[in-house]
Amino acid sequence: QIMLGKEVFLKKTAKSFTLITIFTFFALIAKSEEKNYSVIVSQYINSIDEFSSSFMQIQNNDVNEGMFYLKNKRIRIEYSSPNKIVFVLKKNKAMYYNHELKEVEYFNPSKTAGGVFLDFFYNKDFLKNAKITKEKSYFFIKKQIIIDDEISNVEIYFDENPINLRKVIIDNSFGKTSFAIINPDFNPSLDDKIFSLVNPLL
């Protein structure tokens, strides 16, 4: 009976070990897939030297349209509707220019909504501590970032085949802002002058 008890115990242990092994295997596969998406996104970002697209921004039911440009670790966000406003950003400096008011301001883009785009394209550590969720034909990155001294939930959406940046959503106490990328162009031959931070009023 003692031997029988040991046999039953060992069978249960072996069965438990088998189940643990199976669960561990699938957990490793899931983790591996997530890592693969991180690699895919990194490769996608690294392949972009120049980039332009039109965009539609929706914030608290207000709709803004314009153009988005990227080159040489600088970004230009050019609003055309309803107001003509330009932002030019690099790592430690950014410029705001309101055409109608003839107003220029300089600021540090870190911890601002514009800084999210700079970090995504140029910060190699951006994907650390980010959660990647796979859906049927797309996937998205979710991460918490400090914007305006408060925690914001940031989601970045991609088409999967082929991989393409489609939308950025920032959600915080100020509301939800959706920034949709439209008609991306990866070979625009952009003029360096449009990324100048020189005061346009001078």
mmCIF file of C-alpha atoms in Angstrom:
data_model
loop_
_atom_site.group_PDB
_atom_site.id
_atom_site.type_symbol
_atom_site.label_atom_id
_atom_site.label_comp_id
_atom_site.label_asym_id
_atom_site.label_seq_id
_atom_site.Cartn_x
_atom_site.Cartn_y
_atom_site.Cartn_z
ATOM 1 C CA GLN A 1 0.000 0.000 0.000
ATOM 2 C CA ILE A 2 2.911 2.331 0.711
ATOM 3 C CA MET A 3 4.346 1.568 -2.721
ATOM 4 C CA LEU A 4 0.919 2.080 -4.275
ATOM 5 C CA GLY A 5 0.622 5.437 -2.521
ATOM 6 C CA LYS A 6 4.018 6.481 -3.824
ATOM 7 C CA GLU A 7 3.059 5.345 -7.328
ATOM 8 C CA VAL A 8 -0.140 7.431 -7.267
ATOM 9 C CA PHE A 9 1.785 10.396 -5.895
ATOM 10 C CA LEU A 10 4.434 10.120 -8.604
ATOM 11 C CA LYS A 11 1.795 9.809 -11.328
ATOM 12 C CA LYS A 12 0.078 12.950 -10.029
ATOM 13 C CA THR A 13 3.409 14.744 -9.858
ATOM 14 C CA ALA A 14 4.313 13.648 -13.378
ATOM 15 C CA LYS A 15 0.916 14.813 -14.637
ATOM 16 C CA SER A 16 1.306 18.160 -12.881
ATOM 17 C CA PHE A 17 4.825 18.496 -14.277
ATOM 18 C CA THR A 18 3.506 17.795 -17.787
ATOM 19 C CA LEU A 19 0.798 20.448 -17.434
ATOM 20 C CA ILE A 20 3.299 22.971 -16.075
ATOM 21 C CA THR A 21 5.621 22.208 -18.989
ATOM 22 C CA ILE A 22 2.805 22.744 -21.498
ATOM 23 C CA PHE A 23 1.716 26.027 -19.911
ATOM 24 C CA THR A 24 5.337 27.193 -19.748
ATOM 25 C CA PHE A 25 5.808 26.309 -23.407
ATOM 26 C CA PHE A 26 2.813 28.350 -24.524
ATOM 27 C CA ALA A 27 3.806 31.220 -22.251
ATOM 28 C CA LEU A 28 7.235 31.267 -23.870
ATOM 29 C CA ILE A 29 5.639 31.253 -27.331
ATOM 30 C CA ALA A 30 3.423 34.195 -26.379
ATOM 31 C CA LYS A 31 6.404 36.075 -24.982
ATOM 32 C CA SER A 32 8.429 35.252 -28.087
ATOM 33 C CA GLU A 33 5.656 36.614 -30.346
ATOM 34 C CA GLU A 34 5.561 39.846 -28.344
ATOM 35 C CA LYS A 35 9.334 40.167 -28.684
ATOM 36 C CA ASN A 36 9.053 39.564 -32.415
ATOM 37 C CA TYR A 37 6.595 42.447 -32.740
ATOM 38 C CA SER A 38 9.003 44.664 -30.852
ATOM 39 C CA VAL A 39 11.716 43.706 -33.329
ATOM 40 C CA ILE A 40 9.365 44.295 -36.254
ATOM 41 C CA VAL A 41 8.481 47.772 -34.998
ATOM 42 C CA SER A 42 12.146 48.608 -34.358
ATOM 43 C CA GLN A 43 13.088 47.495 -37.873
ATOM 44 C CA TYR A 44 10.224 49.519 -39.310
ATOM 45 C CA ILE A 45 11.334 52.674 -37.470
ATOM 46 C CA ASN A 46 14.986 52.184 -38.397
ATOM 47 C CA SER A 47 14.053 51.864 -42.069
ATOM 48 C CA ILE A 48 12.545 55.361 -42.142
ATOM 49 C CA ASP A 49 14.922 58.160 -43.155
ATOM 50 C CA GLU A 50 12.267 60.563 -44.411
ATOM 51 C CA PHE A 51 8.538 60.431 -43.947
ATOM 52 C CA SER A 52 5.527 62.579 -44.714
ATOM 53 C CA SER A 53 1.789 62.120 -44.434
ATOM 54 C CA SER A 54 -1.410 64.015 -44.029
ATOM 55 C CA PHE A 55 -3.191 63.590 -40.712
ATOM 56 C CA MET A 56 -6.483 64.089 -38.945
ATOM 57 C CA GLN A 57 -6.477 64.946 -35.254
ATOM 58 C CA ILE A 58 -9.630 64.595 -33.175
ATOM 59 C CA GLN A 59 -9.675 65.979 -29.637
ATOM 60 C CA ASN A 60 -12.868 66.449 -27.629
ATOM 61 C CA ASN A 61 -14.892 66.493 -30.894
ATOM 62 C CA ASP A 62 -12.638 69.175 -32.414
ATOM 63 C CA VAL A 63 -11.173 68.127 -35.771
ATOM 64 C CA ASN A 64 -7.828 69.419 -37.045
ATOM 65 C CA GLU A 65 -6.086 68.496 -40.301
ATOM 66 C CA GLY A 66 -2.604 69.010 -41.624
ATOM 67 C CA MET A 67 0.718 67.479 -42.653
ATOM 68 C CA PHE A 68 3.309 65.506 -40.711
ATOM 69 C CA TYR A 69 6.997 65.474 -41.732
ATOM 70 C CA LEU A 70 10.037 63.644 -40.366
ATOM 71 C CA LYS A 71 13.746 63.871 -41.259
ATOM 72 C CA ASN A 72 17.181 64.070 -39.579
ATOM 73 C CA LYS A 73 15.735 63.448 -36.094
ATOM 74 C CA ARG A 74 13.374 66.384 -36.469
ATOM 75 C CA ILE A 75 9.606 66.516 -36.815
ATOM 76 C CA ARG A 76 7.362 69.138 -38.364
ATOM 77 C CA ILE A 77 3.632 69.107 -37.607
ATOM 78 C CA GLU A 78 1.809 71.587 -39.815
ATOM 79 C CA TYR A 79 -1.846 72.274 -39.055
ATOM 80 C CA SER A 80 -3.805 73.703 -41.986
ATOM 81 C CA SER A 81 -7.375 73.530 -40.700
ATOM 82 C CA PRO A 82 -9.090 75.163 -38.894
ATOM 83 C CA ASN A 83 -6.010 77.256 -37.981
ATOM 84 C CA LYS A 84 -2.590 77.450 -39.604
ATOM 85 C CA ILE A 85 -0.122 76.479 -36.866
ATOM 86 C CA VAL A 86 3.323 74.889 -37.176
ATOM 87 C CA PHE A 87 5.358 72.887 -34.666
ATOM 88 C CA VAL A 88 8.994 71.985 -35.349
ATOM 89 C CA LEU A 89 10.589 69.637 -32.849
ATOM 90 C CA LYS A 90 13.982 68.143 -32.136
ATOM 91 C CA LYS A 91 15.219 66.370 -29.000
ATOM 92 C CA ASN A 92 15.684 69.331 -26.638
ATOM 93 C CA LYS A 93 14.017 72.214 -28.428
ATOM 94 C CA ALA A 94 10.751 72.934 -30.195
ATOM 95 C CA MET A 95 9.094 75.890 -31.869
ATOM 96 C CA TYR A 96 5.439 76.873 -32.088
ATOM 97 C CA TYR A 97 4.402 79.315 -34.822
ATOM 98 C CA ASN A 98 0.879 80.678 -35.275
ATOM 99 C CA HIS A 99 0.597 82.198 -38.760
ATOM 100 C CA GLU A 100 -2.555 84.201 -38.069
ATOM 101 C CA LEU A 101 -1.410 85.699 -34.786
ATOM 102 C CA LYS A 102 2.215 86.081 -35.952
ATOM 103 C CA GLU A 103 3.205 84.450 -32.687
ATOM 104 C CA VAL A 104 6.337 82.374 -32.019
ATOM 105 C CA GLU A 105 7.192 80.434 -28.865
ATOM 106 C CA TYR A 106 10.019 78.047 -27.981
ATOM 107 C CA PHE A 107 9.705 75.201 -25.501
ATOM 108 C CA ASN A 108 11.200 71.873 -24.430
ATOM 109 C CA PRO A 109 9.257 69.064 -26.145
ATOM 110 C CA SER A 110 10.051 66.432 -23.526
ATOM 111 C CA LYS A 111 6.973 65.379 -21.569
ATOM 112 C CA THR A 112 4.653 66.967 -24.142
ATOM 113 C CA ALA A 113 2.372 65.295 -26.682
ATOM 114 C CA GLY A 114 4.846 66.212 -29.423
ATOM 115 C CA GLY A 115 7.566 64.491 -27.434
ATOM 116 C CA VAL A 116 5.682 61.195 -27.837
ATOM 117 C CA PHE A 117 6.433 61.251 -31.572
ATOM 118 C CA LEU A 118 10.094 62.120 -30.988
ATOM 119 C CA ASP A 119 10.437 59.278 -28.476
ATOM 120 C CA PHE A 120 8.674 56.787 -30.707
ATOM 121 C CA PHE A 121 10.890 57.456 -33.728
ATOM 122 C CA TYR A 122 14.193 58.282 -32.038
ATOM 123 C CA ASN A 123 14.336 56.776 -28.549
ATOM 124 C CA LYS A 124 15.648 53.200 -28.719
ATOM 125 C CA ASP A 125 14.203 52.467 -25.270
ATOM 126 C CA PHE A 126 10.663 53.509 -26.176
ATOM 127 C CA LEU A 127 9.381 49.933 -26.489
ATOM 128 C CA LYS A 128 10.656 48.935 -23.050
ATOM 129 C CA ASN A 129 7.801 48.376 -20.577
ATOM 130 C CA ALA A 130 5.323 48.648 -23.440
ATOM 131 C CA LYS A 131 2.526 46.127 -23.937
ATOM 132 C CA ILE A 132 1.921 44.862 -27.465
ATOM 133 C CA THR A 133 -1.532 43.501 -28.314
ATOM 134 C CA LYS A 134 -2.235 41.531 -31.480
ATOM 135 C CA GLU A 135 -5.597 41.753 -33.218
ATOM 136 C CA LYS A 136 -6.829 40.141 -36.438
ATOM 137 C CA SER A 137 -5.236 42.449 -39.026
ATOM 138 C CA TYR A 138 -3.410 44.943 -36.830
ATOM 139 C CA PHE A 139 -1.576 45.311 -33.554
ATOM 140 C CA PHE A 140 -1.002 48.148 -31.130
ATOM 141 C CA ILE A 141 1.500 49.278 -28.530
ATOM 142 C CA LYS A 142 0.228 50.552 -25.199
ATOM 143 C CA LYS A 143 2.412 52.501 -22.806
ATOM 144 C CA GLN A 144 2.087 55.014 -19.979
ATOM 145 C CA ILE A 145 4.015 58.251 -20.475
ATOM 146 C CA ILE A 146 4.303 61.465 -18.453
ATOM 147 C CA ILE A 147 2.782 64.375 -20.412
ATOM 148 C CA ASP A 148 2.225 67.774 -18.804
ATOM 149 C CA ASP A 149 3.258 66.301 -15.422
ATOM 150 C CA GLU A 150 0.619 63.604 -15.421
ATOM 151 C CA ILE A 151 0.361 59.990 -16.524
ATOM 152 C CA SER A 152 -1.087 59.533 -20.010
ATOM 153 C CA ASN A 153 -2.077 56.284 -21.692
ATOM 154 C CA VAL A 154 -0.586 56.147 -25.170
ATOM 155 C CA GLU A 155 -1.677 53.645 -27.837
ATOM 156 C CA ILE A 156 0.083 53.359 -31.205
ATOM 157 C CA TYR A 157 -1.686 51.336 -33.916
ATOM 158 C CA PHE A 158 -0.140 49.537 -36.896
ATOM 159 C CA ASP A 159 -1.457 47.679 -39.909
ATOM 160 C CA GLU A 160 0.280 44.312 -39.989
ATOM 161 C CA ASN A 161 0.598 43.324 -43.662
ATOM 162 C CA PRO A 162 2.406 45.381 -44.680
ATOM 163 C CA ILE A 163 3.376 47.049 -41.417
ATOM 164 C CA ASN A 164 2.319 50.686 -41.370
ATOM 165 C CA LEU A 165 1.826 53.298 -38.681
ATOM 166 C CA ARG A 166 -1.850 54.225 -38.653
ATOM 167 C CA LYS A 167 -2.910 56.017 -35.490
ATOM 168 C CA VAL A 168 -1.718 57.397 -32.170
ATOM 169 C CA ILE A 169 -4.155 57.840 -29.276
ATOM 170 C CA ILE A 170 -3.295 59.803 -26.132
ATOM 171 C CA ASP A 171 -5.747 59.544 -23.238
ATOM 172 C CA ASN A 172 -5.454 61.594 -20.041
ATOM 173 C CA SER A 173 -7.423 64.028 -17.868
ATOM 174 C CA PHE A 174 -7.486 66.535 -20.744
ATOM 175 C CA GLY A 175 -9.478 64.030 -22.797
ATOM 176 C CA LYS A 176 -8.716 61.627 -25.619
ATOM 177 C CA THR A 177 -6.716 62.784 -28.636
ATOM 178 C CA SER A 178 -6.613 60.670 -31.784
ATOM 179 C CA PHE A 179 -3.926 61.367 -34.402
ATOM 180 C CA ALA A 180 -4.618 59.377 -37.601
ATOM 181 C CA ILE A 181 -1.901 58.988 -40.252
ATOM 182 C CA ILE A 182 -3.224 59.265 -43.827
ATOM 183 C CA ASN A 183 -1.435 58.514 -47.130
ATOM 184 C CA PRO A 184 2.093 57.989 -45.765
ATOM 185 C CA ASP A 185 5.009 58.660 -48.127
ATOM 186 C CA PHE A 186 8.411 57.115 -47.351
ATOM 187 C CA ASN A 187 10.346 58.829 -50.169
ATOM 188 C CA PRO A 188 9.253 62.474 -50.102
ATOM 189 C CA SER A 189 12.704 64.155 -50.631
ATOM 190 C CA LEU A 190 11.998 66.813 -48.019
ATOM 191 C CA ASP A 191 13.776 70.152 -47.959
ATOM 192 C CA ASP A 192 15.839 70.575 -44.782
ATOM 193 C CA LYS A 193 14.632 74.166 -44.512
ATOM 194 C CA ILE A 194 11.164 73.157 -43.395
ATOM 195 C CA PHE A 195 12.711 71.754 -40.194
ATOM 196 C CA SER A 196 14.453 74.999 -39.298
ATOM 197 C CA LEU A 197 13.975 76.339 -35.778
ATOM 198 C CA VAL A 198 14.909 79.889 -36.794
ATOM 199 C CA ASN A 199 12.228 82.395 -35.848
ATOM 200 C CA PRO A 200 10.137 82.808 -39.047
ATOM 201 C CA LEU A 201 9.283 86.401 -38.073
ATOM 202 C CA LEU A 202 12.909 87.556 -38.273
#
